[in-house]
mmCIF file of C-alpha atoms and ligand atoms in Angstrom:
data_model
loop_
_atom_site.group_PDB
_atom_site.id
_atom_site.type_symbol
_atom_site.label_atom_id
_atom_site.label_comp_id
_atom_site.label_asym_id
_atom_site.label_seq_id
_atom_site.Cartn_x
_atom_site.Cartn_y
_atom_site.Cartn_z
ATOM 1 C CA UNK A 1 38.810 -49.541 -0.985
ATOM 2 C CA UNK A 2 35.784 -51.310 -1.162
ATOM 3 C CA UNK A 3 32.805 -51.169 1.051
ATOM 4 C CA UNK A 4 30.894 -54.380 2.603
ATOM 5 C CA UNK A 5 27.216 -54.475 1.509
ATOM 6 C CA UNK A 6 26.163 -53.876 5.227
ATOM 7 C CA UNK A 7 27.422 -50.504 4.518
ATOM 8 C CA UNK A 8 25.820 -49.484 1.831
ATOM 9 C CA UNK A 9 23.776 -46.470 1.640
ATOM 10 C CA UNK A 10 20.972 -45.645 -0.194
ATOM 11 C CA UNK A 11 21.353 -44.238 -3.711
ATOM 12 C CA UNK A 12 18.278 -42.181 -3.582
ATOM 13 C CA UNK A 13 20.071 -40.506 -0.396
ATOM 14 C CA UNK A 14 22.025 -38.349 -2.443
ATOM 15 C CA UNK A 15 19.307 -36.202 -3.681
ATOM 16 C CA UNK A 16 17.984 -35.584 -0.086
ATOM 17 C CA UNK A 17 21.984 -34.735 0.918
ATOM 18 C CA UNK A 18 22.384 -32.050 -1.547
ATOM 19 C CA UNK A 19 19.172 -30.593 -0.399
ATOM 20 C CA UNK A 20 20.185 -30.717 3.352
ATOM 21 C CA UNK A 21 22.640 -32.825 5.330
ATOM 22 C CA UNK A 22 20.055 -32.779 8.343
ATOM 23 C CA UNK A 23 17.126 -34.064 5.876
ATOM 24 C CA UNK A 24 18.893 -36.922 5.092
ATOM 25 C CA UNK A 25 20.660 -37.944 8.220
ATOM 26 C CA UNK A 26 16.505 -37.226 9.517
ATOM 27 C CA UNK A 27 15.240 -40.257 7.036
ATOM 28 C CA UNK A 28 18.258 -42.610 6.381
ATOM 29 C CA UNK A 29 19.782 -42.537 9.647
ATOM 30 C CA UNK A 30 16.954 -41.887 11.555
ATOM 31 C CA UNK A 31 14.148 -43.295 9.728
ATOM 32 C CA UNK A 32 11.956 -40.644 9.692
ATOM 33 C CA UNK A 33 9.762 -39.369 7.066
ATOM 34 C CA UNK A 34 6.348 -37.292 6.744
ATOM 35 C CA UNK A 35 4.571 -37.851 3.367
ATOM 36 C CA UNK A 36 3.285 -34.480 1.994
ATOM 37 C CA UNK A 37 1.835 -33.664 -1.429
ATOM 38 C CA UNK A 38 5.347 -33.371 -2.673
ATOM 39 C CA UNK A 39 6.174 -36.855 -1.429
ATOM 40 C CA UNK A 40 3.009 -38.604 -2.445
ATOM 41 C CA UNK A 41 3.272 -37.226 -6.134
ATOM 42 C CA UNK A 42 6.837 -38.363 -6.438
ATOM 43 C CA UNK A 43 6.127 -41.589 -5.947
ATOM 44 C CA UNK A 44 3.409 -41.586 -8.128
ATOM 45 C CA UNK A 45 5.016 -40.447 -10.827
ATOM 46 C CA UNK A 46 8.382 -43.168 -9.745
ATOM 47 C CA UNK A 47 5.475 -46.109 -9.582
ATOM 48 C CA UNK A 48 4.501 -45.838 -13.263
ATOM 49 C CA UNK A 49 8.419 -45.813 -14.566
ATOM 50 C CA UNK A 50 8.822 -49.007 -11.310
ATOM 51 C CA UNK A 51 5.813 -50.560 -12.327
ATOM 52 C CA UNK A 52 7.672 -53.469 -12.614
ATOM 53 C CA UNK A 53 11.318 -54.619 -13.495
ATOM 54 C CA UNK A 54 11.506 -55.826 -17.205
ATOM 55 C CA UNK A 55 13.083 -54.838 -20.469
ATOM 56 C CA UNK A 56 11.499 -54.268 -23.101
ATOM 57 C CA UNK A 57 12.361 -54.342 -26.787
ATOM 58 C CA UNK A 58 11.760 -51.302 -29.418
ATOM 59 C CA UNK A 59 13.662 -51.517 -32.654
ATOM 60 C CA UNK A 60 17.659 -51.129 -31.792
ATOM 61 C CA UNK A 61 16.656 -50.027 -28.111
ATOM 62 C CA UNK A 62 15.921 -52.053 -24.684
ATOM 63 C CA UNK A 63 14.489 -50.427 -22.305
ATOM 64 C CA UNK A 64 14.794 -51.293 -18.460
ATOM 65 C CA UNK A 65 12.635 -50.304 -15.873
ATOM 66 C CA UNK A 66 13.474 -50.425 -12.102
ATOM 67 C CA UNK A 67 16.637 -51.896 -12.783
ATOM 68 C CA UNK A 68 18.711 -52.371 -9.329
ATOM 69 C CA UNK A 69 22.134 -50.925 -9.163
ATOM 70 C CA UNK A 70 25.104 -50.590 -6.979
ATOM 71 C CA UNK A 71 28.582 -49.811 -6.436
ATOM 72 C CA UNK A 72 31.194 -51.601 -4.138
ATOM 73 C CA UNK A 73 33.435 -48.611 -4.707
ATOM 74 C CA UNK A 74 31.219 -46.076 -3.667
ATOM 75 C CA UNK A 75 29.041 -48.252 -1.452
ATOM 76 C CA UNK A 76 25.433 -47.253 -2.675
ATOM 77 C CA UNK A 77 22.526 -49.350 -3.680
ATOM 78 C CA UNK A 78 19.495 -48.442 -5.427
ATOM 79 C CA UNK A 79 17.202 -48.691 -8.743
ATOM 80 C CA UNK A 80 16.983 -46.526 -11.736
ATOM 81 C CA UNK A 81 14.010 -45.374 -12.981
ATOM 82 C CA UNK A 82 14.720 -46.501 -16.718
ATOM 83 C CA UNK A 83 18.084 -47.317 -18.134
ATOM 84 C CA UNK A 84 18.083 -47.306 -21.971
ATOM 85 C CA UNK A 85 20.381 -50.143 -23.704
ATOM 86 C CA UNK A 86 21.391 -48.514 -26.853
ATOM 87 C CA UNK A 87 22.439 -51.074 -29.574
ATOM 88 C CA UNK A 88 26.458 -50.274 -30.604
ATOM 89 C CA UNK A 89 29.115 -51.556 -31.261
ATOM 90 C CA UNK A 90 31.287 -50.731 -29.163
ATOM 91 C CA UNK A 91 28.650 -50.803 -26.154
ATOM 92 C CA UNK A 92 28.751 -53.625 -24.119
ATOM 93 C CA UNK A 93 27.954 -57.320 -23.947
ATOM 94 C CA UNK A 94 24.336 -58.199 -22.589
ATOM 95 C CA UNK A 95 23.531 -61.352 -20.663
ATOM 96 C CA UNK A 96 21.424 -63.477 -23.547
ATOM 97 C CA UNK A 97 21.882 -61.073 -25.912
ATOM 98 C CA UNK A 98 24.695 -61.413 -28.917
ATOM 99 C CA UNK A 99 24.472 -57.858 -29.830
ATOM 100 C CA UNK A 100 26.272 -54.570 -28.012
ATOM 101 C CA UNK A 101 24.591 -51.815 -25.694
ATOM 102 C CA UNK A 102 25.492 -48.710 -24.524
ATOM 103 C CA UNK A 103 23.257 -47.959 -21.289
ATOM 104 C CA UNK A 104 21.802 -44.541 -20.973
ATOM 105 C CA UNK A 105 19.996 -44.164 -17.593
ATOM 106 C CA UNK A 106 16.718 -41.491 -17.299
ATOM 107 C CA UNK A 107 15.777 -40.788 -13.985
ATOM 108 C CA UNK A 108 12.179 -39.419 -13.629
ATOM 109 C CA UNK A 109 11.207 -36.439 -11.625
ATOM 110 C CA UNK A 110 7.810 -34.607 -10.131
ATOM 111 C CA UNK A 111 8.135 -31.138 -11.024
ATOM 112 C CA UNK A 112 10.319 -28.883 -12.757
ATOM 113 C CA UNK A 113 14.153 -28.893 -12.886
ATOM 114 C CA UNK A 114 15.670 -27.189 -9.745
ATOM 115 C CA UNK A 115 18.317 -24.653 -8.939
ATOM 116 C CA UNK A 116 20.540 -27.089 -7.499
ATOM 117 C CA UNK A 117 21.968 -30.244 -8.815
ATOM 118 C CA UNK A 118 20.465 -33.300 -6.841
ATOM 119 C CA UNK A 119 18.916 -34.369 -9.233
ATOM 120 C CA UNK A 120 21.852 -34.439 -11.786
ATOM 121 C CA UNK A 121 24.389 -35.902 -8.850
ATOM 122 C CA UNK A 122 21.444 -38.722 -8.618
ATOM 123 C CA UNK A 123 21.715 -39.593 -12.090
ATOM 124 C CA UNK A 124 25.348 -39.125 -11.986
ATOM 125 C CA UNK A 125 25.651 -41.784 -9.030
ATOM 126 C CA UNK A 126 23.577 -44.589 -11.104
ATOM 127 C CA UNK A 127 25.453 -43.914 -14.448
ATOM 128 C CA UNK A 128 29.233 -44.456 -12.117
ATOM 129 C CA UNK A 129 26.947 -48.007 -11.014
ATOM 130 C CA UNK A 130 26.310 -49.397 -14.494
ATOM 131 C CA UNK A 131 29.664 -48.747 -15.027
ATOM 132 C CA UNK A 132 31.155 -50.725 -12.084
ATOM 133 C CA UNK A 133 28.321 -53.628 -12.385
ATOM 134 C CA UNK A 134 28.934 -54.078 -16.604
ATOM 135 C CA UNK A 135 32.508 -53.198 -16.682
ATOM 136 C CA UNK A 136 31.640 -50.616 -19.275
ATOM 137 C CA UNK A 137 33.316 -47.126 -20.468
ATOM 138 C CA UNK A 138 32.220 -43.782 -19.008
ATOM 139 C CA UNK A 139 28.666 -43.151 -19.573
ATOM 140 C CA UNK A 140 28.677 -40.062 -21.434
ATOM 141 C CA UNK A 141 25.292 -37.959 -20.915
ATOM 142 C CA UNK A 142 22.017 -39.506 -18.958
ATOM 143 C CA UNK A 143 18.422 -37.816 -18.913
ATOM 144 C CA UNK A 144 16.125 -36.140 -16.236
ATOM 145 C CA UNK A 145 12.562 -36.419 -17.155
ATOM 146 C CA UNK A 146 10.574 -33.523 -15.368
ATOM 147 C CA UNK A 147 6.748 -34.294 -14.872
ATOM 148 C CA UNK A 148 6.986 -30.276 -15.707
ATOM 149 C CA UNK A 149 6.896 -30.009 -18.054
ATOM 150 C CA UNK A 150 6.600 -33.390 -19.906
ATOM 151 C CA UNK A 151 10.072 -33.113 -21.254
ATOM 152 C CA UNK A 152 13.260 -34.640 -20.501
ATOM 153 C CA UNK A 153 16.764 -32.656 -20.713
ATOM 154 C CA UNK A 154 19.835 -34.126 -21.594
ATOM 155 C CA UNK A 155 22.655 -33.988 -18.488
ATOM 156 C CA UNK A 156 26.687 -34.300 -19.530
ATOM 157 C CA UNK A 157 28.393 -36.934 -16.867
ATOM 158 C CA UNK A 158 31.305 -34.935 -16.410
ATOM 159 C CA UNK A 159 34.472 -34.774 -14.394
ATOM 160 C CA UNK A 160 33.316 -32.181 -12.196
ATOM 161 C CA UNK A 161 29.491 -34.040 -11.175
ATOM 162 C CA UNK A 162 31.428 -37.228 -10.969
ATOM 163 C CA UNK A 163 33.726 -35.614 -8.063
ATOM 164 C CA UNK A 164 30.949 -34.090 -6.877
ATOM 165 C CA UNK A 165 29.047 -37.413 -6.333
ATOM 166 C CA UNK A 166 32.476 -39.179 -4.917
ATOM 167 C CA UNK A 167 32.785 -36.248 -2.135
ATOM 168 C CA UNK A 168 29.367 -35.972 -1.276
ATOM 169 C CA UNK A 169 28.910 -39.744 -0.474
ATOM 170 C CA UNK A 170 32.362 -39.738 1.213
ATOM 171 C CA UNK A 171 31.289 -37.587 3.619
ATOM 172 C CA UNK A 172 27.699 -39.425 3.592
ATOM 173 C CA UNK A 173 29.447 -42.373 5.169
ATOM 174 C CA UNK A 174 31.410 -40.307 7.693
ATOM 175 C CA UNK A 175 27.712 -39.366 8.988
ATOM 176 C CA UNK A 176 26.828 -42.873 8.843
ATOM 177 C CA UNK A 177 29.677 -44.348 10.496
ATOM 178 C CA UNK A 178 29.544 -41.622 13.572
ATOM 179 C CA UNK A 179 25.458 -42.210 13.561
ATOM 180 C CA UNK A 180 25.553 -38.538 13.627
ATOM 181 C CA UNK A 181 22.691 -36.230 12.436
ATOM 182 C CA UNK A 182 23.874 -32.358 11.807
ATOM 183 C CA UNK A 183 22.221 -29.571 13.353
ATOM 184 C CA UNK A 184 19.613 -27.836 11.273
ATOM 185 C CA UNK A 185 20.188 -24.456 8.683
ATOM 186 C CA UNK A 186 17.518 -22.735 8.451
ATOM 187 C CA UNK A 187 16.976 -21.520 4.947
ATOM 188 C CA UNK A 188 14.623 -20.577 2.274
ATOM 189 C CA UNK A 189 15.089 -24.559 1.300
ATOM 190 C CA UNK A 190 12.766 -25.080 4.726
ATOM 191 C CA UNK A 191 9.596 -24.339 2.561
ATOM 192 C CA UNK A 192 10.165 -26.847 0.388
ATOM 193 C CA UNK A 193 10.715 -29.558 3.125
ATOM 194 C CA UNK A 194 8.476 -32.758 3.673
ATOM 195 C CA UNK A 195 10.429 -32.724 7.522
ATOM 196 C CA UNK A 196 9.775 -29.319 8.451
ATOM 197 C CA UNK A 197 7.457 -29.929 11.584
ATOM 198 C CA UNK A 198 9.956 -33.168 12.889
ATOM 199 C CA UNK A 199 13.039 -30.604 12.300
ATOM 200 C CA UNK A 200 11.714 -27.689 13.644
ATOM 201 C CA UNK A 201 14.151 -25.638 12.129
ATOM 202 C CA UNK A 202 13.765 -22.136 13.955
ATOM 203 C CA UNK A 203 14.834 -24.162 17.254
ATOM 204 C CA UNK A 204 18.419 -23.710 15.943
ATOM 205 C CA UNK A 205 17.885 -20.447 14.544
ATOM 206 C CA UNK A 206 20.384 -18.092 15.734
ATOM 207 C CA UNK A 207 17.654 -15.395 15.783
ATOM 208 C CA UNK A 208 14.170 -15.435 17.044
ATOM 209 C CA UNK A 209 11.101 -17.568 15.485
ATOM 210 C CA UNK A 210 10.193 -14.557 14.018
ATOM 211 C CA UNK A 211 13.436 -13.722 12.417
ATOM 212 C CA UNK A 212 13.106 -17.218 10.619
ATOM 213 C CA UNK A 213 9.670 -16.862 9.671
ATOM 214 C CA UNK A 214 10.915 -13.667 7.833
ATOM 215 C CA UNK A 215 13.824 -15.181 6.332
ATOM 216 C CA UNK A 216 11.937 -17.758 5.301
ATOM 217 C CA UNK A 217 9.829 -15.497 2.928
ATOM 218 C CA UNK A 218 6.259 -16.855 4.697
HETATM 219 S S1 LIG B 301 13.439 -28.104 7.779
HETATM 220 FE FE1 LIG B 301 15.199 -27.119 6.816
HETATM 221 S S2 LIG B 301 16.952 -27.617 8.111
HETATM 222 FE FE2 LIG B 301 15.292 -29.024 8.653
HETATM 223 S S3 LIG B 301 15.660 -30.831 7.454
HETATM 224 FE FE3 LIG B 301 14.255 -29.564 6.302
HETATM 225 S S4 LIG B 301 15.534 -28.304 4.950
HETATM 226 FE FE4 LIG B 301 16.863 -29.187 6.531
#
């Protein structure tokens, strides 16, 4: 199956989904959003690697910056930060270009790397995009870049993220379809929320305010 572009969700989505269902359903199907420091310096850090959408050459190696991507299969749309063209033979054909790439995308992030694996499924989601839009093999490995520090770490596409990524937007799309946003969790993941004072988390708190103030570790 293959979804209509009206349909498509946003790729960036994913990363807000494997924080918290309700977080995401709060800005993509409800269009809500409250900058915060967090916010603002992520897309600082995303405007210098977006500053504009152009490749540029450096020995065997184009480099791509804010390249747009998307997937009929999955039915996402989005950019990636940088994707690396690797020259190799048995990489794939370039428009206006007579030698092979192999694309490696890098996906910048503020911070350092996290507990869970947003981040990685995000990555994940724009390698399984090249792939669809060149026709290309399985992108092996991709990189996050952490803004903490200045380093980035090598991530292995595998089986088990790809699932992961399939599943997650799956059940994205059931959300999307039913225009349904799910009811809060609170959790020690509230702290770290940009949509704390719009969810108002310890509404749905099975216990008292003060029961999720404590569980929350303030
Ligand atoms: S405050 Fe907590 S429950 Fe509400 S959207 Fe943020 S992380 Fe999810």
């Amino acid at each position: 199956m293959e979804y209509r572009e009206e349909d498509f969700l946003q790729l960036s989505g994913i990363q807000h989904f494997a924080f918290c269902r309700r977080q995401w359903a709060l800005i993509h199907l409800e269009q809500q959003w409250q900058e915060n420091l967090r916010t603002v310096e992520g897309h600082i850090l995303h405007e210098k690697a977006h500053d504009a959408f152009f490749i540029e050459k450096r020995g065997n190696l184009l480099i791509a910056r804010g390249l747009p991507v998307f997937s009929r299969i999955l039915g996402v749309s989005g950019a990636c930060d940088v994707v690396e063209f690797h020259r190799s033979a048995d990489g794939v054909s370039l428009f206006g270009r007579e030698e092979r790439y192999r694309p490696v995308p890098v996906e910048y992030k503020r911070g350092k790397p996290k507990e869970h694996r947003a981040d990685e499924l995000q990555l994940c989601c724009q390698a399984m995009c090249l792939e669809e839009m060149l026709l290309c093999e399985e992108i092996q490995i991709g990189y996050l870049y952490y803004g903490e520090p200045k380093r980035r770490q090598e991530v292995k596409l595998d089986e088990t993220l790809r699932m992961q990524v399939c599943s997650m937007l799956e059940e994205m799309h059931g959300y999307f379809r039913r225009g349904h946003t799910p009811k809060s969790k609170p959790g020690k993941q509230c702290k770290a929320c940009s949509l704390e004072d719009i969810c108002m988390p310890w509404l749905y708190s099975a216990g008292s305010v003060e029961q999720y103030i404590k569980e929350a570790g303030r």
